[in-house]
PDB file of C-alpha atoms and ligand atoms in Angstrom:
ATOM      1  CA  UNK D   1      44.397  46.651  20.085  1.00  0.00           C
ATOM      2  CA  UNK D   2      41.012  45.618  20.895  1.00  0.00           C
ATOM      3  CA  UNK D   3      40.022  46.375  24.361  1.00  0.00           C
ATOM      4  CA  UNK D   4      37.900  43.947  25.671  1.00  0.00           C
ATOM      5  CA  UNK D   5      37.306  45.563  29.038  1.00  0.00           C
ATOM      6  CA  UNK D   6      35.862  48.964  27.581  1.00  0.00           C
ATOM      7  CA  UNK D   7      32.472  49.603  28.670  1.00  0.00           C
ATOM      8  CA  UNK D   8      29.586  48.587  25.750  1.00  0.00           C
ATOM      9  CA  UNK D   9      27.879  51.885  24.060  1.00  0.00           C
ATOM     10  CA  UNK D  10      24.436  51.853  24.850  1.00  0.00           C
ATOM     11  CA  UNK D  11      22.154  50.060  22.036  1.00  0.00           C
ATOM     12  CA  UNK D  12      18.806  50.199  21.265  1.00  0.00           C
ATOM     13  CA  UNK D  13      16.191  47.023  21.396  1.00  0.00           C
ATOM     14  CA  UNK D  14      12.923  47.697  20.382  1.00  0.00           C
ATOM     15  CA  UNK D  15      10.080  46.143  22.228  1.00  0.00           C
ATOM     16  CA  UNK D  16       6.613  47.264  20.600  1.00  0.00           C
ATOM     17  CA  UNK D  17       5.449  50.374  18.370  1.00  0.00           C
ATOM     18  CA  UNK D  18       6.398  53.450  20.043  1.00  0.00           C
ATOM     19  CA  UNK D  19       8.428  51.544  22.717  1.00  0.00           C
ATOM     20  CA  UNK D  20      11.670  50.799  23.211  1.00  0.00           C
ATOM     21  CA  UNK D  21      14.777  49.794  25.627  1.00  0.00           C
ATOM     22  CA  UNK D  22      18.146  52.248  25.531  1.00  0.00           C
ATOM     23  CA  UNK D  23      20.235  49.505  26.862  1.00  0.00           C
ATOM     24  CA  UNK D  24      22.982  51.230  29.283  1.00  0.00           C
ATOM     25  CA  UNK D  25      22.035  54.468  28.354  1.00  0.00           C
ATOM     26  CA  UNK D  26      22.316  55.914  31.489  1.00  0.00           C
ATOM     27  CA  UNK D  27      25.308  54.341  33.047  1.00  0.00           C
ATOM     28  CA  UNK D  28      27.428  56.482  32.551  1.00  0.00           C
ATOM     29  CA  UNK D  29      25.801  59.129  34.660  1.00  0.00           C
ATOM     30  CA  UNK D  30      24.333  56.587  37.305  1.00  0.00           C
ATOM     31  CA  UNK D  31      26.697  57.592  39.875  1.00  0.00           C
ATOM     32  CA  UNK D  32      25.509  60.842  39.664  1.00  0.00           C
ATOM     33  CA  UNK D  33      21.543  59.847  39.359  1.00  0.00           C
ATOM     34  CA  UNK D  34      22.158  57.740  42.748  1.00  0.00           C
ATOM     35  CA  UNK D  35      23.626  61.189  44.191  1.00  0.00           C
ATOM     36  CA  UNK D  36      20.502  62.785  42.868  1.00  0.00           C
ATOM     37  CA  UNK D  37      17.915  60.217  44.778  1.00  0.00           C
ATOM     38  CA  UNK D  38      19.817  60.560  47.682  1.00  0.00           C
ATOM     39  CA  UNK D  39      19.161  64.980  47.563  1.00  0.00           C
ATOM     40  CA  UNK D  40      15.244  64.166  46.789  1.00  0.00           C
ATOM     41  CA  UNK D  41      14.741  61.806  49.675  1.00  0.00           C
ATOM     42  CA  UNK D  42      16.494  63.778  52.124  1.00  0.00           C
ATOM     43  CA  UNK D  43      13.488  66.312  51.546  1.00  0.00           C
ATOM     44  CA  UNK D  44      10.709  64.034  50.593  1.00  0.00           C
ATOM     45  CA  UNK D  45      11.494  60.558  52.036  1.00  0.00           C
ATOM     46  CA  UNK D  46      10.610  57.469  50.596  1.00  0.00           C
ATOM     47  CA  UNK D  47       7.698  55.734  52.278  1.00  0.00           C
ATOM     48  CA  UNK D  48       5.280  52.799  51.310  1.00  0.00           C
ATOM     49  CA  UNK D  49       1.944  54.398  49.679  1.00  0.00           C
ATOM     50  CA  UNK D  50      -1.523  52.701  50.943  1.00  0.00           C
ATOM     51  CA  UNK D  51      -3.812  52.107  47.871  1.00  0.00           C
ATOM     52  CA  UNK D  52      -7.027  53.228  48.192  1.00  0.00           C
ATOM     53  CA  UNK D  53      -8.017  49.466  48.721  1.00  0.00           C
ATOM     54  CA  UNK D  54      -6.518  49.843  51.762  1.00  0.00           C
ATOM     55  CA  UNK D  55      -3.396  47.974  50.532  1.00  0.00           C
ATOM     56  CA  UNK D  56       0.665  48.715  51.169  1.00  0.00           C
ATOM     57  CA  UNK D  57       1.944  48.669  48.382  1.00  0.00           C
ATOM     58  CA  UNK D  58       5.893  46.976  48.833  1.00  0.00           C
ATOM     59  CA  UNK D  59       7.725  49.758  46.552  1.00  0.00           C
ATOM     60  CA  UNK D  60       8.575  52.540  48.413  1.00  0.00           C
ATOM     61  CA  UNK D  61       8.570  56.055  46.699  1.00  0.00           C
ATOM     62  CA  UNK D  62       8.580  59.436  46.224  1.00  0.00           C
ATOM     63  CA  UNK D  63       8.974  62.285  43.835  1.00  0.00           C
ATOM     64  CA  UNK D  64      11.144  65.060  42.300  1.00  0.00           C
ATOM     65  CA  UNK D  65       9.438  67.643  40.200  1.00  0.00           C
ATOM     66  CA  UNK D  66       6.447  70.118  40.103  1.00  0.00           C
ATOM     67  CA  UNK D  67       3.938  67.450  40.332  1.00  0.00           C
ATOM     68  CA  UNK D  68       4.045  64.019  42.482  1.00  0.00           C
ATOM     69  CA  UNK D  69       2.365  60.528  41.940  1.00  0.00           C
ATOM     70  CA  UNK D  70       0.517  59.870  45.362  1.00  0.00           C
ATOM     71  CA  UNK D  71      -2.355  58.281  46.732  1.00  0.00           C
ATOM     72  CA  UNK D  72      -5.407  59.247  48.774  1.00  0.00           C
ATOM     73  CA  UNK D  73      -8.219  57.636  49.857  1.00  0.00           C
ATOM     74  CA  UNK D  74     -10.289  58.356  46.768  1.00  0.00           C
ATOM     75  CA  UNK D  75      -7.663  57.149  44.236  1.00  0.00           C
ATOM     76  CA  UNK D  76      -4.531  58.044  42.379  1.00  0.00           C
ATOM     77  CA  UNK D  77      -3.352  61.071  42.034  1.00  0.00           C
ATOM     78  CA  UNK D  78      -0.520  63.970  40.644  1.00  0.00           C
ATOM     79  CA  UNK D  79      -0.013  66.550  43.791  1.00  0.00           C
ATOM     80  CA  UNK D  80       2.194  69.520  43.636  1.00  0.00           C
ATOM     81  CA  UNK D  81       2.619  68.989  47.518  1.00  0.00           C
ATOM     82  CA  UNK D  82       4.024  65.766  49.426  1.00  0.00           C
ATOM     83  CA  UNK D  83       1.339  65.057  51.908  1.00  0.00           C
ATOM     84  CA  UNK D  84       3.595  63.498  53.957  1.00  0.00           C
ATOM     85  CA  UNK D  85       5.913  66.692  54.498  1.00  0.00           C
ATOM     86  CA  UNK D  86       3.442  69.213  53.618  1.00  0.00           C
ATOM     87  CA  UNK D  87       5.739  71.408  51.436  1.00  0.00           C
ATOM     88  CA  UNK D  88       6.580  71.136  47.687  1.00  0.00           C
ATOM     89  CA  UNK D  89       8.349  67.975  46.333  1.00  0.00           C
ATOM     90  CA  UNK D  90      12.009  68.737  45.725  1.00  0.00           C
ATOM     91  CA  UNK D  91      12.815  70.030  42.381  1.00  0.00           C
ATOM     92  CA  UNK D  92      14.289  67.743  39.574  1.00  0.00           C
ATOM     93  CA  UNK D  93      18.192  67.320  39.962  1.00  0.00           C
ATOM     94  CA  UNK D  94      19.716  68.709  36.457  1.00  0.00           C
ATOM     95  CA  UNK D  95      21.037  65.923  36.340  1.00  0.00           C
ATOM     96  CA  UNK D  96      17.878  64.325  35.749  1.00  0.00           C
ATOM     97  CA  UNK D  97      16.231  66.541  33.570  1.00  0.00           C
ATOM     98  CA  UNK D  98      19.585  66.157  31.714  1.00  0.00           C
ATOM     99  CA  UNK D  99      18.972  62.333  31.065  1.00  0.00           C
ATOM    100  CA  UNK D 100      15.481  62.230  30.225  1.00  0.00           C
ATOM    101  CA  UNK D 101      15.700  64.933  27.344  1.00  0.00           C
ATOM    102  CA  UNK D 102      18.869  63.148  26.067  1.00  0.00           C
ATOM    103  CA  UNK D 103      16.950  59.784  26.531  1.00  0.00           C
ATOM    104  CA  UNK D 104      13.960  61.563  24.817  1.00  0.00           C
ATOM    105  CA  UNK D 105      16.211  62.446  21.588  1.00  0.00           C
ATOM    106  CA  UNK D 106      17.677  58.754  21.371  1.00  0.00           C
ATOM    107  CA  UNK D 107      14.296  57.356  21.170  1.00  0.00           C
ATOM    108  CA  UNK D 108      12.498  60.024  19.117  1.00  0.00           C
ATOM    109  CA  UNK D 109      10.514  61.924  21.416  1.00  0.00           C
ATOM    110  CA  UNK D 110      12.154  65.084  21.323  1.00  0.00           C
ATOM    111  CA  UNK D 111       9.926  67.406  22.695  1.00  0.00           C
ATOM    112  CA  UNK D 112       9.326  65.783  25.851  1.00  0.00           C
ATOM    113  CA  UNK D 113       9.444  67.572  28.933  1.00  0.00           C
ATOM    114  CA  UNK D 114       8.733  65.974  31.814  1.00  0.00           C
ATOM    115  CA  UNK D 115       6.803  67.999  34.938  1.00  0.00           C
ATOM    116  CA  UNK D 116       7.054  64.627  37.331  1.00  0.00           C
ATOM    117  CA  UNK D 117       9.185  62.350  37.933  1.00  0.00           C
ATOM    118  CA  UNK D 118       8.327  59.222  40.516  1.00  0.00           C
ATOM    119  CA  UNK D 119      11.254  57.948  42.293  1.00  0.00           C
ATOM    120  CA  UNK D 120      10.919  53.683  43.334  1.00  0.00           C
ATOM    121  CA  UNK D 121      12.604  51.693  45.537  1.00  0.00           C
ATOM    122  CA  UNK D 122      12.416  48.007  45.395  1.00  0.00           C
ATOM    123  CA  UNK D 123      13.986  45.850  48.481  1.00  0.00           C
ATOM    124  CA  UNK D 124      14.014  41.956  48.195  1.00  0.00           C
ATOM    125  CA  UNK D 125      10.415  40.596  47.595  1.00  0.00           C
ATOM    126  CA  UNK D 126       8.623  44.561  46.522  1.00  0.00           C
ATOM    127  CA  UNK D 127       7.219  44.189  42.914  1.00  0.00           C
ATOM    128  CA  UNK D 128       4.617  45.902  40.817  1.00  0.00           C
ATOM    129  CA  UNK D 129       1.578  44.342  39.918  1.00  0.00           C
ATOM    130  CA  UNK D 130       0.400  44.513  36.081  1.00  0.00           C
ATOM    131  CA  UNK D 131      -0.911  48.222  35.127  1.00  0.00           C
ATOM    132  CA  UNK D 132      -1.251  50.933  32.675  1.00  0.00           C
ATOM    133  CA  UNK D 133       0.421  54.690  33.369  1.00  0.00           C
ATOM    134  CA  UNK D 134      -2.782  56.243  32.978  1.00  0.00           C
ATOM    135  CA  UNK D 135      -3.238  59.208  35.516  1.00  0.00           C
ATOM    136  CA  UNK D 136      -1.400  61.657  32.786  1.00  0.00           C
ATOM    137  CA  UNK D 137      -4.201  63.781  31.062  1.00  0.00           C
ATOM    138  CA  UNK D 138      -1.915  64.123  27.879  1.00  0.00           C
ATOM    139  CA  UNK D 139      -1.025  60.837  26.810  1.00  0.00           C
ATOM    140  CA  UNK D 140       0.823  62.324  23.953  1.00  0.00           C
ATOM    141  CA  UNK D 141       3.678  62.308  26.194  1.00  0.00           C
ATOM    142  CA  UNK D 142       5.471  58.791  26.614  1.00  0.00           C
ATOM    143  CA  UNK D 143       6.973  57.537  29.609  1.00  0.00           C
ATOM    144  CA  UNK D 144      10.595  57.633  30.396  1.00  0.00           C
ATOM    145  CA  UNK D 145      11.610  54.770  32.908  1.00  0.00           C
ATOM    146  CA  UNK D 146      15.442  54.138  34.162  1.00  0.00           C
ATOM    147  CA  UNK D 147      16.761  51.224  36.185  1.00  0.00           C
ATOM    148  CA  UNK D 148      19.676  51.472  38.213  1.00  0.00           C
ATOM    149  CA  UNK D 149      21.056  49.037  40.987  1.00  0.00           C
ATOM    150  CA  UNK D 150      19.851  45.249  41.175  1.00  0.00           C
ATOM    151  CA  UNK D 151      18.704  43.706  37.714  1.00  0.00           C
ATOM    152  CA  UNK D 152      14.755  43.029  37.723  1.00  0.00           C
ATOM    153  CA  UNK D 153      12.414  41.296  35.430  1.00  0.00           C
ATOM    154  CA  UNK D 154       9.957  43.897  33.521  1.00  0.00           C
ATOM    155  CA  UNK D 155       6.607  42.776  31.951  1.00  0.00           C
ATOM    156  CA  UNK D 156       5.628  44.192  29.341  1.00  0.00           C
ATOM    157  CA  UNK D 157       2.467  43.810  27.973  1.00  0.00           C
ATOM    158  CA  UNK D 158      -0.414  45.131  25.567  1.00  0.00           C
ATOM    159  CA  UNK D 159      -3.404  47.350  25.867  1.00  0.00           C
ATOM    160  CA  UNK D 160      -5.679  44.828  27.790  1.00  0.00           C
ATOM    161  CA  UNK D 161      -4.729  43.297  30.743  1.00  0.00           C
ATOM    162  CA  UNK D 162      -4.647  39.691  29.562  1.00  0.00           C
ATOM    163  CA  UNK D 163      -2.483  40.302  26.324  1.00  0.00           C
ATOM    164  CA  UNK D 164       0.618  38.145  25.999  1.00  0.00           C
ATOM    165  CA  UNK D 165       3.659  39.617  28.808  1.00  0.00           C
ATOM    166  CA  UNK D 166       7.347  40.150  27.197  1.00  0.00           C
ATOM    167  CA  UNK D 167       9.366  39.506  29.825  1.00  0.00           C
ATOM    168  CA  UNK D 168      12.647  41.316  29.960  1.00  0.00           C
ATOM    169  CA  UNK D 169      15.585  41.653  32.208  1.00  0.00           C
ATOM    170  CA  UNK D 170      16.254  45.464  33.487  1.00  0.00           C
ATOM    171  CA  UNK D 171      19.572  46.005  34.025  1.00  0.00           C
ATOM    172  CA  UNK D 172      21.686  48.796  35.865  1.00  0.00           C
ATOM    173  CA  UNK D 173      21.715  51.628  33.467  1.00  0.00           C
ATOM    174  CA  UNK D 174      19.390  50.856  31.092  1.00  0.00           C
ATOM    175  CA  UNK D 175      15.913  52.990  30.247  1.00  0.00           C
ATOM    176  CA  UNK D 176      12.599  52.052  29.059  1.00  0.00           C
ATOM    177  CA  UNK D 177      10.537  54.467  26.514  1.00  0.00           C
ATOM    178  CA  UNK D 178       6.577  53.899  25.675  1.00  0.00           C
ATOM    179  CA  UNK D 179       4.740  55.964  23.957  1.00  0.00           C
ATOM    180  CA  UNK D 180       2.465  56.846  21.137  1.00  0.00           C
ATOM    181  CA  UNK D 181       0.884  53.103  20.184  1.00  0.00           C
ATOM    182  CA  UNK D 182       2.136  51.218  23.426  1.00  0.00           C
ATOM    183  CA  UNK D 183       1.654  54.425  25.871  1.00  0.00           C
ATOM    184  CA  UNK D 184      -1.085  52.589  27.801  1.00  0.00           C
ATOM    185  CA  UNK D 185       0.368  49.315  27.356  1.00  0.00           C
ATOM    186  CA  UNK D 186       0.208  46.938  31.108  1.00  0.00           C
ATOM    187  CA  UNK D 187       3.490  46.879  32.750  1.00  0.00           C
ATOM    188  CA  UNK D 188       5.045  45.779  35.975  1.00  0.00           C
ATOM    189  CA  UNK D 189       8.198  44.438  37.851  1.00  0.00           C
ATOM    190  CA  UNK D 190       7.951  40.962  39.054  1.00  0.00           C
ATOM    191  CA  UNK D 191       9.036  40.249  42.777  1.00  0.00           C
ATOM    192  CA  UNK D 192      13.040  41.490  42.997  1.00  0.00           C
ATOM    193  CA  UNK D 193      15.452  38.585  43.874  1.00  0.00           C
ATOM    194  CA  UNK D 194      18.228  39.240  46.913  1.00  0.00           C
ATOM    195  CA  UNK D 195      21.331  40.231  45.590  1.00  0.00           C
ATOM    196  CA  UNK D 196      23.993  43.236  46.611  1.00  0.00           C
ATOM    197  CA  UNK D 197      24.810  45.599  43.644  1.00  0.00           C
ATOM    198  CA  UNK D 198      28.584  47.379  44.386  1.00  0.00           C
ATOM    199  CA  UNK D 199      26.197  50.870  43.692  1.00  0.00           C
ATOM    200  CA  UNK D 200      22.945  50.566  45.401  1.00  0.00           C
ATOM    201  CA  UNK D 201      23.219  47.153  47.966  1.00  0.00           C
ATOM    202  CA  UNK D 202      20.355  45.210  47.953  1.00  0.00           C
ATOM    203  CA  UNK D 203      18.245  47.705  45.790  1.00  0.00           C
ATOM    204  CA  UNK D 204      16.742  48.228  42.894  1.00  0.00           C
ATOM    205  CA  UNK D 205      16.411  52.286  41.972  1.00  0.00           C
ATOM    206  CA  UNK D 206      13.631  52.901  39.086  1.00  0.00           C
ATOM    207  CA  UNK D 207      12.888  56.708  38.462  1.00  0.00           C
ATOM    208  CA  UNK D 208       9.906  57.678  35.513  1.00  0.00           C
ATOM    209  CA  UNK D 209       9.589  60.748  34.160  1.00  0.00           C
ATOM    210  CA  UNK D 210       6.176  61.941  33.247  1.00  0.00           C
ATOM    211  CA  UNK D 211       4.310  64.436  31.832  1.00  0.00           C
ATOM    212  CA  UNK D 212       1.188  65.188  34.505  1.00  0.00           C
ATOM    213  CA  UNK D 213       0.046  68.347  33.471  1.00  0.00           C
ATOM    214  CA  UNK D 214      -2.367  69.171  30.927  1.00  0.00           C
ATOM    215  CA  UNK D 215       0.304  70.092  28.038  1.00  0.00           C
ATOM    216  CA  UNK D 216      -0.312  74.073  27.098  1.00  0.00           C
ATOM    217  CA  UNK D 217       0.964  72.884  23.606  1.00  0.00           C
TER     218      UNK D 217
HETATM  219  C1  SIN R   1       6.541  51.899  36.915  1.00  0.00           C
HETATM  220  O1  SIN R   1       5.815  51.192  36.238  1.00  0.00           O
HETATM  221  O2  SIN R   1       6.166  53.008  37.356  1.00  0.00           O
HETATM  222  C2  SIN R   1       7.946  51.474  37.293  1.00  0.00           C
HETATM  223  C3  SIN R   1       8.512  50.368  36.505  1.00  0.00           C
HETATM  224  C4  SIN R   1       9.882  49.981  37.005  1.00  0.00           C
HETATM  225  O3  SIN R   1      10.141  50.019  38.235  1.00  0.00           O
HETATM  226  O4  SIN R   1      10.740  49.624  36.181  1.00  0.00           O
HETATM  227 FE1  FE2 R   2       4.041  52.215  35.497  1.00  0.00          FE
END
């Protein structure tokens, strides 16, 4: 008989050269990523960043991994050390490093291996202006985004700022791949809408995994 309450196999939807959305993908295992970002910001907590333009930015963040994404007041940068604890970020749960390579495969970027992952949380209202993913000295590497919790709308756009947006509807589970042709595509999360997911409340989750070293390929 056909069961019409099983849960839908991830699928693929492309969405530019090199780029991609896993639909799902990650579902499965979302209890256990939630579990995850719980362990990492019970060492490094999350905390709104200040731009160097003296702005606060409304996502709140931090990082698993040997390197961080972080600010300072010169600019951007990858850190092995959270400057707001002092000490390492926390290492990458297996069961995220477990996700990304397996999200990596699906989308055919199988050597991947990320050295950074940034962890986002989005309450009511927090979005993320238009911009490229370009603090990664080997660009080689794509980007490896998953959503989990509260639905949000993505933009995704070209490689100048004013290129015609996609705009596309990230639900809990599914993962975002760019890379190769569309790895410095613009990007961002328009303003998240109240709602209560039964997993996260009134969250959105977002974790990327990047490659922020120079690669010793
Ligand atoms: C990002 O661009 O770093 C995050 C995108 C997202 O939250 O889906
Ligand atoms: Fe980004």
């Amino acid at each position: 008989m056909l069961d019409l309450f099983a849960e839908a196999d991830p699928w693929l939807e492309p969405l530019a050269p090199g780029a991609m959305i896993l639909r799902r993908f990650a579902l499965a295992r979302a209890a256990a990523l939630l579990a995850g970002i719980d362990e990492v910001a019970a060492v490094s907590p999350f905390r709104q960043m200040v731009t160097p333009g003296g702005y606060t930015m409304s996502v709140a963040m931090t990082n698993c991994g040997k390197l961080g994404w972080t600010t300072d007041d010169r600019g951007y940068l990858y850190a092995p050390v959270d400057p707001m604890t002092g000490s390492a970020w926390p290492s990458m749960p297996a069961v995220f490093q477990a996700l990304c390579h397996d999200a990596a495969v699906a989308a055919g970027y199988a050597d991947f291996t990320p050295d950074a992952c940034l962890v986002n949380r989005y309450a009511v209202g927090a979005k993320l202006s238009l911009h490229q993913d370009k603090d990664e000295p080997d660009l080689r590497a794509p980007i490896i985004s998953v959503s989990l919790g509260l639905p949000a709308v993505f933009q995704f756009g070209g490689l100048r700022r004013n290129d015609p947006l996609k705009r596309l509807m990230l639900e809990h589970g599914d993962v975002v791949v760019w890379g190769r042709e569309s790895r410095l595509f613009y990007h961002g999360i328009q303003p998240l809408k109240p709602g209560v997911h039964p997993q996260t409340g009134e969250f959105r989750f977002n974790l990327t995994f990047r490659q922020a070293a120079e690669s010793t390929k």
